[in-house]
PDB file of C-alpha atoms in Angstrom:
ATOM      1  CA  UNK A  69      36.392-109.095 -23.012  1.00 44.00           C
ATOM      2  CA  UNK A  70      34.264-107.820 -19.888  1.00 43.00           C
ATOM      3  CA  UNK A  71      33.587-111.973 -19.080  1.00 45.00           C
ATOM      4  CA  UNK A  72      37.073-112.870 -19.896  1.00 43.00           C
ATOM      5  CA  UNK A  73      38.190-109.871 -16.874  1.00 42.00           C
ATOM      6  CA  UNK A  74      36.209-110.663 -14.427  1.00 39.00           C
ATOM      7  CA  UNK A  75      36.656-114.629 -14.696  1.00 43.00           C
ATOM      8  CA  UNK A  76      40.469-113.552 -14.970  1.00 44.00           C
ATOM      9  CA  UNK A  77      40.230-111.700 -11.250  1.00 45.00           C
ATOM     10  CA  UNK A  78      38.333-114.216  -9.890  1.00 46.00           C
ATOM     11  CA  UNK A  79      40.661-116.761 -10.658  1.00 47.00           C
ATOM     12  CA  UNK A  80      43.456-114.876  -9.139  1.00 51.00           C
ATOM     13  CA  UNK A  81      42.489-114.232  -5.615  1.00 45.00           C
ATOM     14  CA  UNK A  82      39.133-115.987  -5.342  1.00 44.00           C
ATOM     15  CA  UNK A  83      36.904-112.747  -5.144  1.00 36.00           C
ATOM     16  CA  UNK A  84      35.574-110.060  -7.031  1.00 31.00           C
ATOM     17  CA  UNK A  85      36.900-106.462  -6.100  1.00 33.00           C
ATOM     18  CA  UNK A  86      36.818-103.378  -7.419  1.00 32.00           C
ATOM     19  CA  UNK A  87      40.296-101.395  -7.631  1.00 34.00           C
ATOM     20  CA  UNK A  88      38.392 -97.803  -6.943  1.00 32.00           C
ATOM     21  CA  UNK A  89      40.150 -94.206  -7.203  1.00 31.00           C
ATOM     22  CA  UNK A  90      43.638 -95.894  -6.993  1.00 34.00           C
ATOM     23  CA  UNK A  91      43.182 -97.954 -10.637  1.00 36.00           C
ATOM     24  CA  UNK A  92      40.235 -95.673 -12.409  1.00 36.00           C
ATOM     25  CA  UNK A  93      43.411 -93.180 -13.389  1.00 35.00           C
ATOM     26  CA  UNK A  94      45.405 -96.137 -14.510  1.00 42.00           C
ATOM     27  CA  UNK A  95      45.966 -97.666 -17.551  1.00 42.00           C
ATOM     28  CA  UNK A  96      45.873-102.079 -18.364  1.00 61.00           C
ATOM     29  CA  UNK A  97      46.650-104.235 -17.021  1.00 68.00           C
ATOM     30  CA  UNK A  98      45.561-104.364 -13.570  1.00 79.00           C
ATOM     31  CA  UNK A  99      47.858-107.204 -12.136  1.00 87.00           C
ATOM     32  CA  UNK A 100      51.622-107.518 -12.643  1.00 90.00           C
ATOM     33  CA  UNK A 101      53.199-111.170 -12.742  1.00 94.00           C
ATOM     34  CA  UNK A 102      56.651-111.979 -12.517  1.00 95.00           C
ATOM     35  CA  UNK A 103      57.114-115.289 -13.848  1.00 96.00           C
ATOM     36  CA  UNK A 104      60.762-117.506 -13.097  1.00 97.00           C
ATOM     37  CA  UNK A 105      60.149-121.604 -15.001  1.00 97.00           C
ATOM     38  CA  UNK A 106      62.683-124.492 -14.533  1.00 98.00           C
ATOM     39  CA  UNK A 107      62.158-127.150 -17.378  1.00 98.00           C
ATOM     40  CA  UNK A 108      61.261-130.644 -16.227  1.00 97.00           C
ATOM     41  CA  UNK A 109      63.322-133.599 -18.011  1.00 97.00           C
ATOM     42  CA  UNK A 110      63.021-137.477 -18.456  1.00 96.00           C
ATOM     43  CA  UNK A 111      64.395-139.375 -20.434  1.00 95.00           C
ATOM     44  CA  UNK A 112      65.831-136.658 -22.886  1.00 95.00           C
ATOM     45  CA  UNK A 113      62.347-134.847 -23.380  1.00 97.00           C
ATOM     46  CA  UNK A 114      60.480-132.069 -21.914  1.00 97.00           C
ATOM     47  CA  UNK A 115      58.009-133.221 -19.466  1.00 97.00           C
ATOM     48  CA  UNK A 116      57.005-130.148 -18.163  1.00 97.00           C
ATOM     49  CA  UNK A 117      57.297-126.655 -16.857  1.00 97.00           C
ATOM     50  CA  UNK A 118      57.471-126.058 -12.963  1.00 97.00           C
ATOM     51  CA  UNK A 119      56.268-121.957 -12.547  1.00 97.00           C
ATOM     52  CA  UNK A 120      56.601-119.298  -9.789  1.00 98.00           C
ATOM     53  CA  UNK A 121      54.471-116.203 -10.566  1.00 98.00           C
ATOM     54  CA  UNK A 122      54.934-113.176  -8.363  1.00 97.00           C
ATOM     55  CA  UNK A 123      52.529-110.944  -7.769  1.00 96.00           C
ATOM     56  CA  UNK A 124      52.404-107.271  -7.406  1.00 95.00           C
ATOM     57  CA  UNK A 125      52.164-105.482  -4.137  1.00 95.00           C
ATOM     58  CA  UNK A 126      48.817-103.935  -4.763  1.00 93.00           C
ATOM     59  CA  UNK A 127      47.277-107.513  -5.926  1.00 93.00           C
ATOM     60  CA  UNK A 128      48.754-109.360  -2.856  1.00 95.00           C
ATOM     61  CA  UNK A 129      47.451-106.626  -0.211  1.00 94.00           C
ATOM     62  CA  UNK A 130      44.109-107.105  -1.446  1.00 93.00           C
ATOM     63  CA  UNK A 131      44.390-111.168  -2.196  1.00 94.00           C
ATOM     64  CA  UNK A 132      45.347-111.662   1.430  1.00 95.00           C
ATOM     65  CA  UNK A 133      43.150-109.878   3.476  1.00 93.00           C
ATOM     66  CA  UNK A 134      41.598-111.375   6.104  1.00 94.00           C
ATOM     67  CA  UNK A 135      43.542-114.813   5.385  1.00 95.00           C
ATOM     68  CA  UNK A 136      46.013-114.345   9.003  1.00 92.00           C
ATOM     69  CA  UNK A 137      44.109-116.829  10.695  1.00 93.00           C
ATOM     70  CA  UNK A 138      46.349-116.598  13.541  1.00 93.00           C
ATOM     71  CA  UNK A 139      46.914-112.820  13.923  1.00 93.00           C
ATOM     72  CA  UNK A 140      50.778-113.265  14.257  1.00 94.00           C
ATOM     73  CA  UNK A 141      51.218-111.066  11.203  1.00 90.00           C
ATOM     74  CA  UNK A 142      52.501-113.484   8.673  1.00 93.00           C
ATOM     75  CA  UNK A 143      50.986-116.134   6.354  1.00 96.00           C
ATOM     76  CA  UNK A 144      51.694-119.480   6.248  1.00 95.00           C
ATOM     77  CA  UNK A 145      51.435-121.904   3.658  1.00 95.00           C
ATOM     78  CA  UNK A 146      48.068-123.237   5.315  1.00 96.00           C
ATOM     79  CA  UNK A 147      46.144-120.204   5.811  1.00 96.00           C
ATOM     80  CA  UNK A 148      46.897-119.160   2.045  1.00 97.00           C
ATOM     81  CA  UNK A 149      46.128-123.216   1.089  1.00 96.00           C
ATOM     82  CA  UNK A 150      42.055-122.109  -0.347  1.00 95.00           C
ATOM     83  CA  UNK A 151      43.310-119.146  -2.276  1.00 95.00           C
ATOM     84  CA  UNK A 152      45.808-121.378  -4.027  1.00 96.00           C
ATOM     85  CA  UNK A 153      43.553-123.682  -4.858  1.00 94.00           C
ATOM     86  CA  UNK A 154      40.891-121.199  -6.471  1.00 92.00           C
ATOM     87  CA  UNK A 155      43.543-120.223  -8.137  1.00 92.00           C
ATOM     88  CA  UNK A 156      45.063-122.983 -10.003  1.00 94.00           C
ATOM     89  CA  UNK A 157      41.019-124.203 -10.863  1.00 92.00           C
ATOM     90  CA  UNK A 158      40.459-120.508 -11.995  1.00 89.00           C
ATOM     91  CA  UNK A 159      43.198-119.921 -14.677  1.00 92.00           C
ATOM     92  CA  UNK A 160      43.136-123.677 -15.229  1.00 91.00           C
ATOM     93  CA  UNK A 161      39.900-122.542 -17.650  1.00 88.00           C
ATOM     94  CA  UNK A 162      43.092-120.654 -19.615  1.00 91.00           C
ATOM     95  CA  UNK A 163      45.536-123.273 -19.598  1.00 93.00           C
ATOM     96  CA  UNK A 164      47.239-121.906 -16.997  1.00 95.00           C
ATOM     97  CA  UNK A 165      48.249-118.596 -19.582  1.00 94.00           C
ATOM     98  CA  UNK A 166      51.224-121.739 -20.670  1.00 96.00           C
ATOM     99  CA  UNK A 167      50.848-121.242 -24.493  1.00 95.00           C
ATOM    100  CA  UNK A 168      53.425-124.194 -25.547  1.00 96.00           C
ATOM    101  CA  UNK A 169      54.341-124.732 -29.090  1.00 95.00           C
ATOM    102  CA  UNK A 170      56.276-127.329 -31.101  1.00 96.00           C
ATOM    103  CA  UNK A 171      56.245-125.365 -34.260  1.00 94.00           C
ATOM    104  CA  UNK A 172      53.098-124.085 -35.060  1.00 91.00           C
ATOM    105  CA  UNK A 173      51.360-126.821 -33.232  1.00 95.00           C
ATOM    106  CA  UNK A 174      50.199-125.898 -29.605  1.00 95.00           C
ATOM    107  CA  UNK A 175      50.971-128.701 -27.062  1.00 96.00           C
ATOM    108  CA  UNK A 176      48.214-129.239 -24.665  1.00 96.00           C
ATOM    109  CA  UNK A 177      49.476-129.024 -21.163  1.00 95.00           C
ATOM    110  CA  UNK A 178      47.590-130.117 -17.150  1.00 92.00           C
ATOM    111  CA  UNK A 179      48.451-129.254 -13.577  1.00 87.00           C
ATOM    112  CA  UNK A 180      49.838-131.484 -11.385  1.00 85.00           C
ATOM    113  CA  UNK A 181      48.762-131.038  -7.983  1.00 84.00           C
ATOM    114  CA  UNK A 182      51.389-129.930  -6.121  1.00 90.00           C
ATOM    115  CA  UNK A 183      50.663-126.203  -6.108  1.00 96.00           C
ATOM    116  CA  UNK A 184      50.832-123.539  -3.180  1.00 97.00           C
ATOM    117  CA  UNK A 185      51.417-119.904  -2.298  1.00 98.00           C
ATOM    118  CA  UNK A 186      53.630-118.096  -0.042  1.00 96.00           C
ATOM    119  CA  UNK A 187      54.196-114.429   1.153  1.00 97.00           C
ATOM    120  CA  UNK A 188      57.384-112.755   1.257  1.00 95.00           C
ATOM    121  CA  UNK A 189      59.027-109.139   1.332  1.00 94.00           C
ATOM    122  CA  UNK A 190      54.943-107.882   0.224  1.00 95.00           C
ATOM    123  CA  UNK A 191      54.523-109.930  -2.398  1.00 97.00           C
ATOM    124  CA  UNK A 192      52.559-113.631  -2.933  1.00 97.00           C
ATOM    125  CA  UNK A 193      54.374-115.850  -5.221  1.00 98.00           C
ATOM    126  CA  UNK A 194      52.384-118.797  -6.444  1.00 97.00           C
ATOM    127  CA  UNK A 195      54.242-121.939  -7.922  1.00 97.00           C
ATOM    128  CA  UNK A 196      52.501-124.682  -9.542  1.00 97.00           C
ATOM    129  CA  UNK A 197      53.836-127.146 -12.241  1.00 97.00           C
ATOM    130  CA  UNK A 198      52.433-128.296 -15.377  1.00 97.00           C
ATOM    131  CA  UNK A 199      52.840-131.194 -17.375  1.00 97.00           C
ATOM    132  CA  UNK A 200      53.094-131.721 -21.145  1.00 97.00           C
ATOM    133  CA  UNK A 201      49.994-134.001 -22.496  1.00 94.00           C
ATOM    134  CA  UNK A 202      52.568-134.943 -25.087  1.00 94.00           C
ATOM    135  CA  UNK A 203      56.712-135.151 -23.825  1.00 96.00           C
ATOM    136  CA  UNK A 204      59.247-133.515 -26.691  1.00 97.00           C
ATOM    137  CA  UNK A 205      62.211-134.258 -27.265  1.00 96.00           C
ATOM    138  CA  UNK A 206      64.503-132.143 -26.466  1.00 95.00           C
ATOM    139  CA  UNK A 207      66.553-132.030 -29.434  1.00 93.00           C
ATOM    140  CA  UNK A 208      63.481-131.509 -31.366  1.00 94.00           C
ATOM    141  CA  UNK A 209      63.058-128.161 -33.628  1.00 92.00           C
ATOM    142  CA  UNK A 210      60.446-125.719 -32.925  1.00 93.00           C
ATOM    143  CA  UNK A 211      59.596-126.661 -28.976  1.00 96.00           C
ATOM    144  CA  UNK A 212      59.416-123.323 -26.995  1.00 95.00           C
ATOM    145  CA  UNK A 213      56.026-121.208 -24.423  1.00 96.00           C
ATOM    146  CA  UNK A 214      55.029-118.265 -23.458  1.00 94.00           C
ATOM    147  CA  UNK A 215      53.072-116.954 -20.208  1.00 94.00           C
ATOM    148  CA  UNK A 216      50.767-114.666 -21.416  1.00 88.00           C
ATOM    149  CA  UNK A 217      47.170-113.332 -21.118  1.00 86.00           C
ATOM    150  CA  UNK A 218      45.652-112.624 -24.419  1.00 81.00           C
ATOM    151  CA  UNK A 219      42.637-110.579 -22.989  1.00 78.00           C
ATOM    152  CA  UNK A 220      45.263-108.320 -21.524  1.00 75.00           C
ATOM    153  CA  UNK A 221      44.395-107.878 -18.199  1.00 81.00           C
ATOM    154  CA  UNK A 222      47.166-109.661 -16.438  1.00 86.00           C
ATOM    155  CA  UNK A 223      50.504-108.794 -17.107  1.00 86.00           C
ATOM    156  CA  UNK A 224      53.104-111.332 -16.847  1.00 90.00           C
ATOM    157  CA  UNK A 225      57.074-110.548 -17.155  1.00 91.00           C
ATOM    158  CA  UNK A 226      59.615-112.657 -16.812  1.00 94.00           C
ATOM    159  CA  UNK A 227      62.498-111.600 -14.243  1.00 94.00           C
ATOM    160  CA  UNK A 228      65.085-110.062 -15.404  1.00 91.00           C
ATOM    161  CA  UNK A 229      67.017-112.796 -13.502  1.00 92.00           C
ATOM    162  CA  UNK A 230      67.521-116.586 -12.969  1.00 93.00           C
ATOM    163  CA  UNK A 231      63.916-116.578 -15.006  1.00 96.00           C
ATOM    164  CA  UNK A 232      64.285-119.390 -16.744  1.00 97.00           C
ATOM    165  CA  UNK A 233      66.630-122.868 -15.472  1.00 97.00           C
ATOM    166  CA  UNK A 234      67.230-126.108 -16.950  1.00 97.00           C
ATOM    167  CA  UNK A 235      66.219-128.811 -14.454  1.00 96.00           C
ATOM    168  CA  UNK A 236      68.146-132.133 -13.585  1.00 93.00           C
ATOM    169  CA  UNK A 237      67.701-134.647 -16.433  1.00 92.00           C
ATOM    170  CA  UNK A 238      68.467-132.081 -19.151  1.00 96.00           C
ATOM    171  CA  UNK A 239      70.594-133.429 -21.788  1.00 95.00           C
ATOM    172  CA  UNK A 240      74.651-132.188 -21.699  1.00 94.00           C
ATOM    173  CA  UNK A 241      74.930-129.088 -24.142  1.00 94.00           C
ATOM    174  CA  UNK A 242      71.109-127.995 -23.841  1.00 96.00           C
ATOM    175  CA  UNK A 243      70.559-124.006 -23.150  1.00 95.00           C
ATOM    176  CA  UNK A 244      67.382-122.230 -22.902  1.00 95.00           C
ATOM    177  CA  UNK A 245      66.998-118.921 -24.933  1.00 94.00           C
ATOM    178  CA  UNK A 246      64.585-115.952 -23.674  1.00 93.00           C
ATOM    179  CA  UNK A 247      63.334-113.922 -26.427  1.00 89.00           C
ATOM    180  CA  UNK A 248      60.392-112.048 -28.186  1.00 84.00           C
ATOM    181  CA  UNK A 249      57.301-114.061 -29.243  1.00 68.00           C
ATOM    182  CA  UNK A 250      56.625-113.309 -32.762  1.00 65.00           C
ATOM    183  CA  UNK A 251      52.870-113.341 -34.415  1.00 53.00           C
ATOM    184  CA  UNK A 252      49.516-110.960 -34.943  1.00 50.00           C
ATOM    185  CA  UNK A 253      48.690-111.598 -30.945  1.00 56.00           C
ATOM    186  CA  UNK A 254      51.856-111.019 -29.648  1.00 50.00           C
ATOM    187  CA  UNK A 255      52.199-107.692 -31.551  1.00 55.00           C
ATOM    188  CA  UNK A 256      49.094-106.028 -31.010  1.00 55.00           C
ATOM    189  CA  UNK A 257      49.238-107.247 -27.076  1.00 54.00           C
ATOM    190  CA  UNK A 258      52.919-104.967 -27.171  1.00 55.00           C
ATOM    191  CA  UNK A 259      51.115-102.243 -29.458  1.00 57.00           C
ATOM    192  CA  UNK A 260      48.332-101.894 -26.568  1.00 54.00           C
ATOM    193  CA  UNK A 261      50.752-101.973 -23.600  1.00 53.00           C
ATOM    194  CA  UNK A 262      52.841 -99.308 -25.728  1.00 52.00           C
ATOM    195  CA  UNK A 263      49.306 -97.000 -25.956  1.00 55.00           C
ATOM    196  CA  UNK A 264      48.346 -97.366 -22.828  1.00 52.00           C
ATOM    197  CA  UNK A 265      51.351 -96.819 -20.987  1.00 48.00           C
ATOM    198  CA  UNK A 266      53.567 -94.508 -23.215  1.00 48.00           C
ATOM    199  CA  UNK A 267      56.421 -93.428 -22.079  1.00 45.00           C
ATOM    200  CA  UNK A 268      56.119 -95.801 -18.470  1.00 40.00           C
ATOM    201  CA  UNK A 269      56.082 -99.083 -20.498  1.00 42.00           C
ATOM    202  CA  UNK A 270      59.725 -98.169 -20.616  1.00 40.00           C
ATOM    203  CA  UNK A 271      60.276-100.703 -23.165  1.00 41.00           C
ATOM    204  CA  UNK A 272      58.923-104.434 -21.522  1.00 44.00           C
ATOM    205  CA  UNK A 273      57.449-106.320 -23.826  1.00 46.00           C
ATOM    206  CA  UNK A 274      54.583-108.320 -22.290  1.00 57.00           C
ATOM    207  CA  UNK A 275      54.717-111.732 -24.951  1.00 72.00           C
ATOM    208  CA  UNK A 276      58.074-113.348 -23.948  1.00 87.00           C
ATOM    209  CA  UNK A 277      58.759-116.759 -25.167  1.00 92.00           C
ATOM    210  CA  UNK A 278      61.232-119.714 -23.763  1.00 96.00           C
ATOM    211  CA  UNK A 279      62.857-121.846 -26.515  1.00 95.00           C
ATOM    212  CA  UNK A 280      65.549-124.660 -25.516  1.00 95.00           C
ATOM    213  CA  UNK A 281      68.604-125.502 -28.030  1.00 93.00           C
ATOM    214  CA  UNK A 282      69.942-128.588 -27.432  1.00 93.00           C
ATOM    215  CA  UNK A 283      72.464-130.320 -29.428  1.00 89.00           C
ATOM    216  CA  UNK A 284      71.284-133.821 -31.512  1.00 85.00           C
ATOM    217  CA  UNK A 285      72.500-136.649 -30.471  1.00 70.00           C
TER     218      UNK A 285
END
């Protein structure tokens, strides 16, 4: 678990810290994501998954210091170019935390490179997009993923808005469905976030998953 953390921060913002006073009175995880997807289309299958995580406040004060090359107090997609890209080669070592399923059968997914990061309001957002090894069809039974980090450092959320879209190419009638991933991991990963935050957990559930309905042809 110790390996999994630390390879887990170090993929994040390219360094390893130590969170001090503020975290040592806090309980997991360390790092809040909120995650939005859009569903990439072609020819009537799923293709892929195009991602925006959002990071807390805390993570993204500490991930960007020292990156304001310019001193004019804002970051541009340049200057935060190297973090993204120790980034996406960190968590790809956890396939990018995309578990995706067609049934029981998980579908192998890789990055393609058109990643970057960008600060706004406090916050980094990084958006990547990732590519099924295998496309599904759309219509097909079973297809549905989940962002999630099993060693449960990283928490990842999906917004309570406009978190998951259907993008162009998606056959007429299909609708995507947000709901509670099922299975031993998912549940204890929700039992530990329930003990360790009690009454603050205020109900999230950390193992979301995305399933598509779409109507046979």
């Amino acid at each position: 678990m110790g390996n999994v953390r630390r390879a887990t921060t170090a993929a994040l913002c390219g360094i390893l810290f130590t969170l001090g006073s503020v975290l040592q009175a806090a309980a997991h995880p360390h790092v809040w994501v909120t995650t939005r997807a859009k569903l990439l289309f072609e020819n009537s299958a799923v293709v892929g998954i195009t991602q925006s995580w959002t990071f807390d406040e805390l993570y993204t004060a500490m991930a960007i210091q020292g990156l304001d090359a310019n001193g004019d107090g804002t970051y541009s997609r340049e200057e935060l170019a190297e973090l993204a890209k120790v980034n996406i080669e960190g968590i790809q070592e956890f396939d990018y935390f995309t578990d995706a399923r067609l049934g029981d059968k998980r579908l192998k997914v890789t990055e393609r490179d058109d990643y970057w990061l960008d600060h706004k309001d406090g916050t980094l957002t990084l958006h990547f997009t990732v590519t099924l090894e295998s496309p599904v069809l759309a219509e097909a039974e079973g297809f549905s993923f989940s962002v999630y980090d099993p060693s449960y450092f990283i928490a990842y959320e999906f917004a309570k808005a406009d978190a998951v879209a259907l993008g162009s190419g998606a056959p007429a009638g299909c609708q995507a469905h947000l709901s509670n991933k099922d299975g031993a991991d998912a549940e204890a990963l929700n039992d530990a976030l329930l003990a360790q935050l009690g009454d603050y957990a205020g109900g999230v559930s950390l193992t979301k998953k995305v399933s598509i309905n779409c109507p046979r042809s």
